[in-house]
Every structure is written in structure tokens, then in C-alpha cells.
């Protein structure tokens, strides 16, 4: 059980770090790498895997 909690916490931290990093980027920077603001949450969820 503890392992599951730690695993979920680590996944959540990876999600937040990815989300926050992308959210700090300007729209132009996001566009340069082919991402729209609407895609940030989905990309952060993919980073959790």
C-alpha cells in the first residue's frame, strides 16, 4: 500500500513539474515546439507514464 502511495505521489510530482514548466512558457515558445496551451494538461498526463 505504501508503495502505491509513493508511486502515485511521484507521478503527480512529474505531472506538476511538466505542467508548470509548459505553463511558464510563452505562447510563441509553445508554438515553436508545436504545442498549444490547450494541450498542456494532456502532455503533462502523458509525462506521468
JSON list of C-alpha atoms in Angstrom, two decimals:
[
{"chain": "A", "resi": 1, "resn": "UNK", "atom": "CA", "xyz": [0.00, 0.00, 0.00]},
{"chain": "A", "resi": 2, "resn": "UNK", "atom": "CA", "xyz": [2.75, 2.43, 0.89]},
{"chain": "A", "resi": 3, "resn": "UNK", "atom": "CA", "xyz": [4.45, 1.65, -2.41]},
{"chain": "A", "resi": 4, "resn": "UNK", "atom": "CA", "xyz": [1.25, 2.63, -4.27]},
{"chain": "A", "resi": 5, "resn": "UNK", "atom": "CA", "xyz": [1.00, 5.92, -2.41]},
{"chain": "A", "resi": 6, "resn": "UNK", "atom": "CA", "xyz": [4.64, 6.77, -3.10]},
{"chain": "A", "resi": 7, "resn": "UNK", "atom": "CA", "xyz": [4.23, 5.81, -6.76]},
{"chain": "A", "resi": 8, "resn": "UNK", "atom": "CA", "xyz": [1.13, 7.99, -7.16]},
{"chain": "A", "resi": 9, "resn": "UNK", "atom": "CA", "xyz": [2.86, 10.90, -5.42]},
{"chain": "A", "resi": 10, "resn": "UNK", "atom": "CA", "xyz": [5.87, 10.65, -7.73]},
{"chain": "A", "resi": 11, "resn": "UNK", "atom": "CA", "xyz": [3.59, 10.55, -10.77]},
{"chain": "A", "resi": 12, "resn": "UNK", "atom": "CA", "xyz": [1.72, 13.60, -9.51]},
{"chain": "A", "resi": 13, "resn": "UNK", "atom": "CA", "xyz": [5.02, 15.46, -8.95]},
{"chain": "A", "resi": 14, "resn": "UNK", "atom": "CA", "xyz": [6.12, 14.65, -12.50]},
{"chain": "A", "resi": 15, "resn": "UNK", "atom": "CA", "xyz": [2.74, 15.88, -13.80]},
{"chain": "A", "resi": 16, "resn": "UNK", "atom": "CA", "xyz": [3.01, 19.16, -11.85]},
{"chain": "A", "resi": 17, "resn": "UNK", "atom": "CA", "xyz": [6.61, 19.77, -12.90]},
{"chain": "A", "resi": 18, "resn": "UNK", "atom": "CA", "xyz": [5.78, 19.20, -16.57]},
{"chain": "A", "resi": 19, "resn": "UNK", "atom": "CA", "xyz": [2.59, 21.24, -16.38]},
{"chain": "A", "resi": 20, "resn": "UNK", "atom": "CA", "xyz": [4.26, 24.13, -14.57]},
{"chain": "A", "resi": 21, "resn": "UNK", "atom": "CA", "xyz": [7.21, 24.22, -16.94]},
{"chain": "A", "resi": 22, "resn": "UNK", "atom": "CA", "xyz": [5.00, 24.31, -20.01]},
{"chain": "A", "resi": 23, "resn": "UNK", "atom": "CA", "xyz": [2.61, 26.82, -18.44]},
{"chain": "A", "resi": 24, "resn": "UNK", "atom": "CA", "xyz": [5.51, 29.23, -17.80]},
{"chain": "A", "resi": 25, "resn": "UNK", "atom": "CA", "xyz": [6.39, 29.26, -21.50]},
{"chain": "A", "resi": 26, "resn": "UNK", "atom": "CA", "xyz": [5.05, 31.99, -23.73]},
{"chain": "A", "resi": 27, "resn": "UNK", "atom": "CA", "xyz": [2.55, 31.16, -26.43]},
{"chain": "A", "resi": 28, "resn": "UNK", "atom": "CA", "xyz": [5.26, 31.78, -29.00]},
{"chain": "A", "resi": 29, "resn": "UNK", "atom": "CA", "xyz": [7.65, 29.31, -27.32]},
{"chain": "A", "resi": 30, "resn": "UNK", "atom": "CA", "xyz": [4.90, 26.71, -27.15]},
{"chain": "A", "resi": 31, "resn": "UNK", "atom": "CA", "xyz": [4.08, 27.30, -30.81]},
{"chain": "A", "resi": 32, "resn": "UNK", "atom": "CA", "xyz": [7.76, 26.86, -31.72]},
{"chain": "A", "resi": 33, "resn": "UNK", "atom": "CA", "xyz": [7.71, 23.35, -30.25]},
{"chain": "A", "resi": 34, "resn": "UNK", "atom": "CA", "xyz": [4.30, 22.53, -31.71]},
{"chain": "A", "resi": 35, "resn": "UNK", "atom": "CA", "xyz": [2.19, 22.72, -28.56]},
{"chain": "A", "resi": 36, "resn": "UNK", "atom": "CA", "xyz": [-0.88, 24.82, -27.89]},
{"chain": "A", "resi": 37, "resn": "UNK", "atom": "CA", "xyz": [-1.89, 25.94, -24.41]},
{"chain": "A", "resi": 38, "resn": "UNK", "atom": "CA", "xyz": [-4.90, 23.64, -24.61]},
{"chain": "A", "resi": 39, "resn": "UNK", "atom": "CA", "xyz": [-2.53, 20.67, -24.94]},
{"chain": "A", "resi": 40, "resn": "UNK", "atom": "CA", "xyz": [-0.55, 21.30, -21.75]},
{"chain": "A", "resi": 41, "resn": "UNK", "atom": "CA", "xyz": [-2.64, 19.15, -19.39]},
{"chain": "A", "resi": 42, "resn": "UNK", "atom": "CA", "xyz": [-2.71, 16.23, -21.82]},
{"chain": "A", "resi": 43, "resn": "UNK", "atom": "CA", "xyz": [1.05, 16.36, -22.36]},
{"chain": "A", "resi": 44, "resn": "UNK", "atom": "CA", "xyz": [1.65, 16.55, -18.60]},
{"chain": "A", "resi": 45, "resn": "UNK", "atom": "CA", "xyz": [-0.56, 13.47, -18.12]},
{"chain": "A", "resi": 46, "resn": "UNK", "atom": "CA", "xyz": [1.49, 11.61, -20.74]},
{"chain": "A", "resi": 47, "resn": "UNK", "atom": "CA", "xyz": [4.67, 12.53, -18.86]},
{"chain": "A", "resi": 48, "resn": "UNK", "atom": "CA", "xyz": [3.34, 10.65, -15.82]},
{"chain": "A", "resi": 49, "resn": "UNK", "atom": "CA", "xyz": [3.67, 7.31, -17.61]}
]
